[in-house]
């Protein structure tokens, strides 16, 4: 199983992830942060995590991680 993780505190809300991968990312304009669709928050409330599968989903998620200027999105295999 592959996971997408996002360190929310480090997100600058640039929207790059949602531009290249709208399947997994939305923008929350109230908080000015990207939101991992369906992601579960950790207890501290600073990281979201989502399990994914399938070659196309993993490729799309990797594109969002690669384009993130603050590198707060990680793909864990």
mmCIF file of N, CA, C and O in Angstrom:
data_model
loop_
_atom_site.group_PDB
_atom_site.id
_atom_site.type_symbol
_atom_site.label_atom_id
_atom_site.label_comp_id
_atom_site.label_asym_id
_atom_site.label_seq_id
_atom_site.Cartn_x
_atom_site.Cartn_y
_atom_site.Cartn_z
ATOM 1 N N UNK A 1 0.845 -1.185 0.000
ATOM 2 C CA UNK A 1 0.000 0.000 0.000
ATOM 3 C C UNK A 1 0.887 1.245 0.000
ATOM 4 O O UNK A 1 1.935 1.247 0.619
ATOM 5 N N UNK A 2 0.430 2.261 -0.668
ATOM 6 C CA UNK A 2 1.155 3.529 -0.767
ATOM 7 C C UNK A 2 0.359 4.595 -0.032
ATOM 8 O O UNK A 2 -0.867 4.594 -0.057
ATOM 9 N N UNK A 3 1.064 5.505 0.651
ATOM 10 C CA UNK A 3 0.410 6.577 1.391
ATOM 11 C C UNK A 3 0.862 7.933 0.868
ATOM 12 O O UNK A 3 2.026 8.123 0.525
ATOM 13 N N UNK A 4 -0.085 8.859 0.852
ATOM 14 C CA UNK A 4 0.223 10.274 0.658
ATOM 15 C C UNK A 4 0.192 10.888 2.048
ATOM 16 O O UNK A 4 -0.750 10.655 2.799
ATOM 17 N N UNK A 5 1.211 11.654 2.388
ATOM 18 C CA UNK A 5 1.175 12.414 3.632
ATOM 19 C C UNK A 5 1.407 13.885 3.319
ATOM 20 O O UNK A 5 2.084 14.226 2.346
ATOM 21 N N UNK A 6 0.826 14.733 4.136
ATOM 22 C CA UNK A 6 0.984 16.179 3.974
ATOM 23 C C UNK A 6 1.220 16.807 5.340
ATOM 24 O O UNK A 6 0.410 16.647 6.248
ATOM 25 N N UNK A 7 2.308 17.532 5.474
ATOM 26 C CA UNK A 7 2.559 18.327 6.669
ATOM 27 C C UNK A 7 1.819 19.646 6.474
ATOM 28 O O UNK A 7 2.255 20.507 5.703
ATOM 29 N N UNK A 8 0.701 19.795 7.139
ATOM 30 C CA UNK A 8 -0.173 20.941 6.918
ATOM 31 C C UNK A 8 0.469 22.241 7.375
ATOM 32 O O UNK A 8 0.308 23.275 6.725
ATOM 33 N N UNK A 9 1.215 22.211 8.463
ATOM 34 C CA UNK A 9 1.841 23.430 8.968
ATOM 35 C C UNK A 9 2.771 24.066 7.940
ATOM 36 O O UNK A 9 2.885 25.283 7.864
ATOM 37 N N UNK A 10 3.434 23.234 7.136
ATOM 38 C CA UNK A 10 4.385 23.746 6.154
ATOM 39 C C UNK A 10 3.767 24.180 4.839
ATOM 40 O O UNK A 10 4.436 24.778 3.998
ATOM 41 N N UNK A 11 2.476 23.900 4.649
ATOM 42 C CA UNK A 11 1.797 24.251 3.394
ATOM 43 C C UNK A 11 1.661 25.765 3.280
ATOM 44 O O UNK A 11 1.212 26.430 4.217
ATOM 45 N N UNK A 12 2.042 26.309 2.125
ATOM 46 C CA UNK A 12 1.920 27.751 1.892
ATOM 47 C C UNK A 12 0.698 28.101 1.043
ATOM 48 O O UNK A 12 0.468 29.263 0.744
ATOM 49 N N UNK A 13 -0.075 27.098 0.650
ATOM 50 C CA UNK A 13 -1.314 27.334 -0.075
ATOM 51 C C UNK A 13 -1.137 27.838 -1.490
ATOM 52 O O UNK A 13 -1.992 28.559 -2.001
ATOM 53 N N UNK A 14 -0.070 27.438 -2.151
ATOM 54 C CA UNK A 14 0.189 27.921 -3.508
ATOM 55 C C UNK A 14 -0.769 27.313 -4.532
ATOM 56 O O UNK A 14 -0.989 27.885 -5.590
ATOM 57 N N UNK A 15 -1.319 26.132 -4.228
ATOM 58 C CA UNK A 15 -2.286 25.493 -5.117
ATOM 59 C C UNK A 15 -1.695 24.630 -6.209
ATOM 60 O O UNK A 15 -2.433 24.105 -7.042
ATOM 61 N N UNK A 16 -0.391 24.460 -6.230
ATOM 62 C CA UNK A 16 0.239 23.636 -7.264
ATOM 63 C C UNK A 16 -0.269 22.201 -7.237
ATOM 64 O O UNK A 16 -0.548 21.616 -8.278
ATOM 65 N N UNK A 17 -0.403 21.646 -6.046
ATOM 66 C CA UNK A 17 -0.842 20.253 -5.927
ATOM 67 C C UNK A 17 -2.249 20.068 -6.496
ATOM 68 O O UNK A 17 -2.510 19.107 -7.221
ATOM 69 N N UNK A 18 -3.145 20.987 -6.197
ATOM 70 C CA UNK A 18 -4.511 20.855 -6.702
ATOM 71 C C UNK A 18 -4.585 21.113 -8.195
ATOM 72 O O UNK A 18 -5.452 20.575 -8.882
ATOM 73 N N UNK A 19 -3.664 21.891 -8.715
ATOM 74 C CA UNK A 19 -3.642 22.159 -10.155
ATOM 75 C C UNK A 19 -3.237 20.923 -10.950
ATOM 76 O O UNK A 19 -3.786 20.662 -12.020
ATOM 77 N N UNK A 20 -2.298 20.144 -10.430
ATOM 78 C CA UNK A 20 -1.838 18.955 -11.160
ATOM 79 C C UNK A 20 -2.549 17.681 -10.736
ATOM 80 O O UNK A 20 -2.493 16.689 -11.456
ATOM 81 N N UNK A 21 -3.223 17.687 -9.594
ATOM 82 C CA UNK A 21 -3.840 16.458 -9.078
ATOM 83 C C UNK A 21 -5.122 16.780 -8.315
ATOM 84 O O UNK A 21 -5.187 16.624 -7.098
ATOM 85 N N UNK A 22 -6.132 17.215 -9.031
ATOM 86 C CA UNK A 22 -7.391 17.591 -8.374
ATOM 87 C C UNK A 22 -8.125 16.394 -7.782
ATOM 88 O O UNK A 22 -9.024 16.554 -6.967
ATOM 89 N N UNK A 23 -7.733 15.192 -8.157
ATOM 90 C CA UNK A 23 -8.346 13.995 -7.573
ATOM 91 C C UNK A 23 -8.073 13.918 -6.074
ATOM 92 O O UNK A 23 -8.920 13.480 -5.303
ATOM 93 N N UNK A 24 -6.896 14.343 -5.651
ATOM 94 C CA UNK A 24 -6.512 14.230 -4.252
ATOM 95 C C UNK A 24 -6.477 15.552 -3.491
ATOM 96 O O UNK A 24 -6.420 15.543 -2.263
ATOM 97 N N UNK A 25 -6.485 16.687 -4.189
ATOM 98 C CA UNK A 25 -6.273 17.966 -3.515
ATOM 99 C C UNK A 25 -7.356 18.995 -3.816
ATOM 100 O O UNK A 25 -7.771 19.151 -4.955
ATOM 101 N N UNK A 26 -7.761 19.699 -2.772
ATOM 102 C CA UNK A 26 -8.623 20.875 -2.854
ATOM 103 C C UNK A 26 -7.915 21.991 -2.120
ATOM 104 O O UNK A 26 -7.019 21.740 -1.308
ATOM 105 N N UNK A 27 -8.367 23.208 -2.375
ATOM 106 C CA UNK A 27 -7.837 24.341 -1.626
ATOM 107 C C UNK A 27 -8.886 24.817 -0.631
ATOM 108 O O UNK A 27 -10.060 24.923 -0.963
ATOM 109 N N UNK A 28 -8.456 25.063 0.601
ATOM 110 C CA UNK A 28 -9.314 25.648 1.627
ATOM 111 C C UNK A 28 -8.908 27.115 1.723
ATOM 112 O O UNK A 28 -7.864 27.442 2.276
ATOM 113 N N UNK A 29 -9.740 27.967 1.160
ATOM 114 C CA UNK A 29 -9.375 29.376 1.091
ATOM 115 C C UNK A 29 -9.534 30.089 2.426
ATOM 116 O O UNK A 29 -8.972 31.162 2.621
ATOM 117 N N UNK A 30 -10.247 29.476 3.380
ATOM 118 C CA UNK A 30 -10.345 30.065 4.715
ATOM 119 C C UNK A 30 -9.026 29.909 5.474
ATOM 120 O O UNK A 30 -8.603 30.809 6.183
ATOM 121 N N UNK A 31 -8.398 28.743 5.318
ATOM 122 C CA UNK A 31 -7.124 28.505 6.009
ATOM 123 C C UNK A 31 -5.919 28.779 5.119
ATOM 124 O O UNK A 31 -4.793 28.786 5.597
ATOM 125 N N UNK A 32 -6.174 28.982 3.829
ATOM 126 C CA UNK A 32 -5.104 29.198 2.841
ATOM 127 C C UNK A 32 -4.143 28.009 2.790
ATOM 128 O O UNK A 32 -2.928 28.167 2.705
ATOM 129 N N UNK A 33 -4.714 26.815 2.836
ATOM 130 C CA UNK A 33 -3.931 25.577 2.796
ATOM 131 C C UNK A 33 -4.564 24.594 1.826
ATOM 132 O O UNK A 33 -5.765 24.637 1.565
ATOM 133 N N UNK A 34 -3.758 23.686 1.320
ATOM 134 C CA UNK A 34 -4.270 22.580 0.523
ATOM 135 C C UNK A 34 -4.864 21.542 1.460
ATOM 136 O O UNK A 34 -4.400 21.366 2.589
ATOM 137 N N UNK A 35 -5.892 20.846 0.975
ATOM 138 C CA UNK A 35 -6.564 19.822 1.762
ATOM 139 C C UNK A 35 -6.474 18.503 1.002
ATOM 140 O O UNK A 35 -6.852 18.425 -0.166
ATOM 141 N N UNK A 36 -5.987 17.474 1.673
ATOM 142 C CA UNK A 36 -5.912 16.134 1.105
ATOM 143 C C UNK A 36 -7.295 15.500 1.205
ATOM 144 O O UNK A 36 -7.771 15.199 2.306
ATOM 145 N N UNK A 37 -7.941 15.327 0.070
ATOM 146 C CA UNK A 37 -9.304 14.788 0.049
ATOM 147 C C UNK A 37 -9.327 13.388 0.655
ATOM 148 O O UNK A 37 -8.572 12.518 0.237
ATOM 149 N N UNK A 38 -10.179 13.194 1.652
ATOM 150 C CA UNK A 38 -10.294 11.892 2.294
ATOM 151 C C UNK A 38 -9.166 11.576 3.257
ATOM 152 O O UNK A 38 -9.111 10.479 3.805
ATOM 153 N N UNK A 39 -8.261 12.527 3.460
ATOM 154 C CA UNK A 39 -7.124 12.290 4.346
ATOM 155 C C UNK A 39 -7.536 12.272 5.803
ATOM 156 O O UNK A 39 -8.442 12.985 6.214
ATOM 157 N N UNK A 40 -6.880 11.426 6.581
ATOM 158 C CA UNK A 40 -7.115 11.351 8.015
ATOM 159 C C UNK A 40 -6.066 12.193 8.720
ATOM 160 O O UNK A 40 -4.872 12.108 8.414
ATOM 161 N N UNK A 41 -6.505 12.985 9.684
ATOM 162 C CA UNK A 41 -5.592 13.829 10.445
ATOM 163 C C UNK A 41 -4.955 13.035 11.576
ATOM 164 O O UNK A 41 -5.597 12.173 12.177
ATOM 165 N N UNK A 42 -3.701 13.373 11.878
ATOM 166 C CA UNK A 42 -3.058 12.762 13.039
ATOM 167 C C UNK A 42 -3.568 13.452 14.304
ATOM 168 O O UNK A 42 -4.299 14.445 14.237
ATOM 169 N N UNK A 43 -3.199 12.924 15.454
ATOM 170 C CA UNK A 43 -3.693 13.470 16.721
ATOM 171 C C UNK A 43 -3.253 14.900 16.956
ATOM 172 O O UNK A 43 -3.978 15.685 17.558
ATOM 173 N N UNK A 44 -2.083 15.273 16.486
ATOM 174 C CA UNK A 44 -1.589 16.631 16.666
ATOM 175 C C UNK A 44 -2.285 17.626 15.734
ATOM 176 O O UNK A 44 -2.198 18.829 15.936
ATOM 177 N N UNK A 45 -2.949 17.105 14.707
ATOM 178 C CA UNK A 45 -3.668 17.976 13.777
ATOM 179 C C UNK A 45 -2.779 18.696 12.776
ATOM 180 O O UNK A 45 -3.195 19.681 12.173
ATOM 181 N N UNK A 46 -1.560 18.190 12.583
ATOM 182 C CA UNK A 46 -0.646 18.868 11.670
ATOM 183 C C UNK A 46 -0.244 18.030 10.460
ATOM 184 O O UNK A 46 0.562 18.475 9.651
ATOM 185 N N UNK A 47 -0.797 16.824 10.338
ATOM 186 C CA UNK A 47 -0.459 15.979 9.199
ATOM 187 C C UNK A 47 -1.679 15.168 8.773
ATOM 188 O O UNK A 47 -2.393 14.621 9.595
ATOM 189 N N UNK A 48 -1.893 15.126 7.450
ATOM 190 C CA UNK A 48 -2.959 14.314 6.875
ATOM 191 C C UNK A 48 -2.326 13.137 6.141
ATOM 192 O O UNK A 48 -1.220 13.248 5.623
ATOM 193 N N UNK A 49 -3.070 12.031 6.096
ATOM 194 C CA UNK A 49 -2.558 10.809 5.474
ATOM 195 C C UNK A 49 -3.689 10.100 4.736
ATOM 196 O O UNK A 49 -4.827 10.071 5.211
ATOM 197 N N UNK A 50 -3.363 9.559 3.568
ATOM 198 C CA UNK A 50 -4.343 8.831 2.767
ATOM 199 C C UNK A 50 -3.659 7.662 2.086
ATOM 200 O O UNK A 50 -2.605 7.843 1.457
ATOM 201 N N UNK A 51 -4.250 6.472 2.212
ATOM 202 C CA UNK A 51 -3.732 5.301 1.509
ATOM 203 C C UNK A 51 -4.304 5.273 0.102
ATOM 204 O O UNK A 51 -5.496 5.535 -0.096
ATOM 205 N N UNK A 52 -3.448 4.973 -0.873
ATOM 206 C CA UNK A 52 -3.877 4.910 -2.267
ATOM 207 C C UNK A 52 -3.316 3.649 -2.908
ATOM 208 O O UNK A 52 -2.397 3.032 -2.380
ATOM 209 N N UNK A 53 -3.867 3.296 -4.051
ATOM 210 C CA UNK A 53 -3.348 2.168 -4.807
ATOM 211 C C UNK A 53 -3.627 2.412 -6.283
ATOM 212 O O UNK A 53 -4.389 3.303 -6.638
ATOM 213 N N UNK A 54 -3.021 1.648 -7.103
ATOM 214 C CA UNK A 54 -3.204 1.784 -8.537
ATOM 215 C C UNK A 54 -2.124 2.662 -9.143
ATOM 216 O O UNK A 54 -1.764 3.707 -8.596
ATOM 217 N N UNK A 55 -1.613 2.215 -10.254
ATOM 218 C CA UNK A 55 -0.488 2.886 -10.902
ATOM 219 C C UNK A 55 -0.782 4.342 -11.257
ATOM 220 O O UNK A 55 0.046 5.224 -11.038
ATOM 221 N N UNK A 56 -1.965 4.615 -11.796
ATOM 222 C CA UNK A 56 -2.312 5.987 -12.187
ATOM 223 C C UNK A 56 -2.468 6.900 -10.977
ATOM 224 O O UNK A 56 -2.041 8.054 -11.012
ATOM 225 N N UNK A 57 -3.082 6.385 -9.901
ATOM 226 C CA UNK A 57 -3.234 7.196 -8.692
ATOM 227 C C UNK A 57 -1.871 7.530 -8.092
ATOM 228 O O UNK A 57 -1.625 8.652 -7.679
ATOM 229 N N UNK A 58 -0.992 6.550 -8.047
ATOM 230 C CA UNK A 58 0.344 6.772 -7.485
ATOM 231 C C UNK A 58 1.111 7.775 -8.333
ATOM 232 O O UNK A 58 1.768 8.683 -7.809
ATOM 233 N N UNK A 59 1.020 7.651 -9.642
ATOM 234 C CA UNK A 59 1.698 8.586 -10.537
ATOM 235 C C UNK A 59 1.179 10.007 -10.334
ATOM 236 O O UNK A 59 1.959 10.960 -10.246
ATOM 237 N N UNK A 60 -0.122 10.157 -10.243
ATOM 238 C CA UNK A 60 -0.727 11.467 -10.050
ATOM 239 C C UNK A 60 -0.318 12.074 -8.705
ATOM 240 O O UNK A 60 0.019 13.254 -8.606
ATOM 241 N N UNK A 61 -0.341 11.247 -7.665
ATOM 242 C CA UNK A 61 0.069 11.713 -6.345
ATOM 243 C C UNK A 61 1.537 12.119 -6.336
ATOM 244 O O UNK A 61 1.910 13.129 -5.726
ATOM 245 N N UNK A 62 2.388 11.372 -7.022
ATOM 246 C CA UNK A 62 3.807 11.706 -7.091
ATOM 247 C C UNK A 62 4.027 13.035 -7.793
ATOM 248 O O UNK A 62 4.883 13.823 -7.399
ATOM 249 N N UNK A 63 3.223 13.322 -8.814
ATOM 250 C CA UNK A 63 3.315 14.617 -9.503
ATOM 251 C C UNK A 63 3.019 15.763 -8.542
ATOM 252 O O UNK A 63 3.696 16.785 -8.563
ATOM 253 N N UNK A 64 2.013 15.576 -7.687
ATOM 254 C CA UNK A 64 1.694 16.635 -6.723
ATOM 255 C C UNK A 64 2.824 16.822 -5.712
ATOM 256 O O UNK A 64 3.132 17.946 -5.324
ATOM 257 N N UNK A 65 3.448 15.721 -5.302
ATOM 258 C CA UNK A 65 4.572 15.816 -4.366
ATOM 259 C C UNK A 65 5.768 16.494 -5.028
ATOM 260 O O UNK A 65 6.431 17.337 -4.417
ATOM 261 N N UNK A 66 6.015 16.149 -6.277
ATOM 262 C CA UNK A 66 7.163 16.712 -6.988
ATOM 263 C C UNK A 66 7.034 18.214 -7.223
ATOM 264 O O UNK A 66 8.027 18.933 -7.216
ATOM 265 N N UNK A 67 5.803 18.682 -7.424
ATOM 266 C CA UNK A 67 5.605 20.095 -7.750
ATOM 267 C C UNK A 67 5.498 20.990 -6.514
ATOM 268 O O UNK A 67 5.619 22.201 -6.614
ATOM 269 N N UNK A 68 5.307 20.404 -5.352
ATOM 270 C CA UNK A 68 5.142 21.186 -4.126
ATOM 271 C C UNK A 68 6.423 21.965 -3.814
ATOM 272 O O UNK A 68 7.472 21.365 -3.597
ATOM 273 N N UNK A 69 6.347 23.304 -3.779
ATOM 274 C CA UNK A 69 7.566 24.087 -3.549
ATOM 275 C C UNK A 69 8.139 23.953 -2.136
ATOM 276 O O UNK A 69 9.326 24.186 -1.933
ATOM 277 N N UNK A 70 7.317 23.574 -1.174
ATOM 278 C CA UNK A 70 7.812 23.426 0.192
ATOM 279 C C UNK A 70 8.065 21.964 0.564
ATOM 280 O O UNK A 70 8.493 21.684 1.684
ATOM 281 N N UNK A 71 7.775 21.043 -0.370
ATOM 282 C CA UNK A 71 8.019 19.616 -0.188
ATOM 283 C C UNK A 71 7.359 19.057 1.067
ATOM 284 O O UNK A 71 7.942 18.218 1.766
ATOM 285 N N UNK A 72 6.118 19.498 1.334
ATOM 286 C CA UNK A 72 5.377 18.997 2.491
ATOM 287 C C UNK A 72 4.533 17.777 2.148
ATOM 288 O O UNK A 72 3.944 17.157 3.024
ATOM 289 N N UNK A 73 4.492 17.403 0.866
ATOM 290 C CA UNK A 73 3.762 16.220 0.423
ATOM 291 C C UNK A 73 4.774 15.101 0.194
ATOM 292 O O UNK A 73 5.763 15.279 -0.510
ATOM 293 N N UNK A 74 4.502 13.965 0.802
ATOM 294 C CA UNK A 74 5.389 12.806 0.658
ATOM 295 C C UNK A 74 4.577 11.610 0.167
ATOM 296 O O UNK A 74 3.422 11.429 0.547
ATOM 297 N N UNK A 75 5.198 10.791 -0.660
ATOM 298 C CA UNK A 75 4.624 9.539 -1.108
ATOM 299 C C UNK A 75 5.455 8.435 -0.463
ATOM 300 O O UNK A 75 6.654 8.329 -0.716
ATOM 301 N N UNK A 76 4.823 7.653 0.395
ATOM 302 C CA UNK A 76 5.512 6.622 1.142
ATOM 303 C C UNK A 76 5.110 5.260 0.593
ATOM 304 O O UNK A 76 3.929 4.919 0.628
ATOM 305 N N UNK A 77 6.088 4.545 0.073
ATOM 306 C CA UNK A 77 5.820 3.233 -0.533
ATOM 307 C C UNK A 77 6.210 2.128 0.394
ATOM 308 O O UNK A 77 7.008 2.231 1.250
#
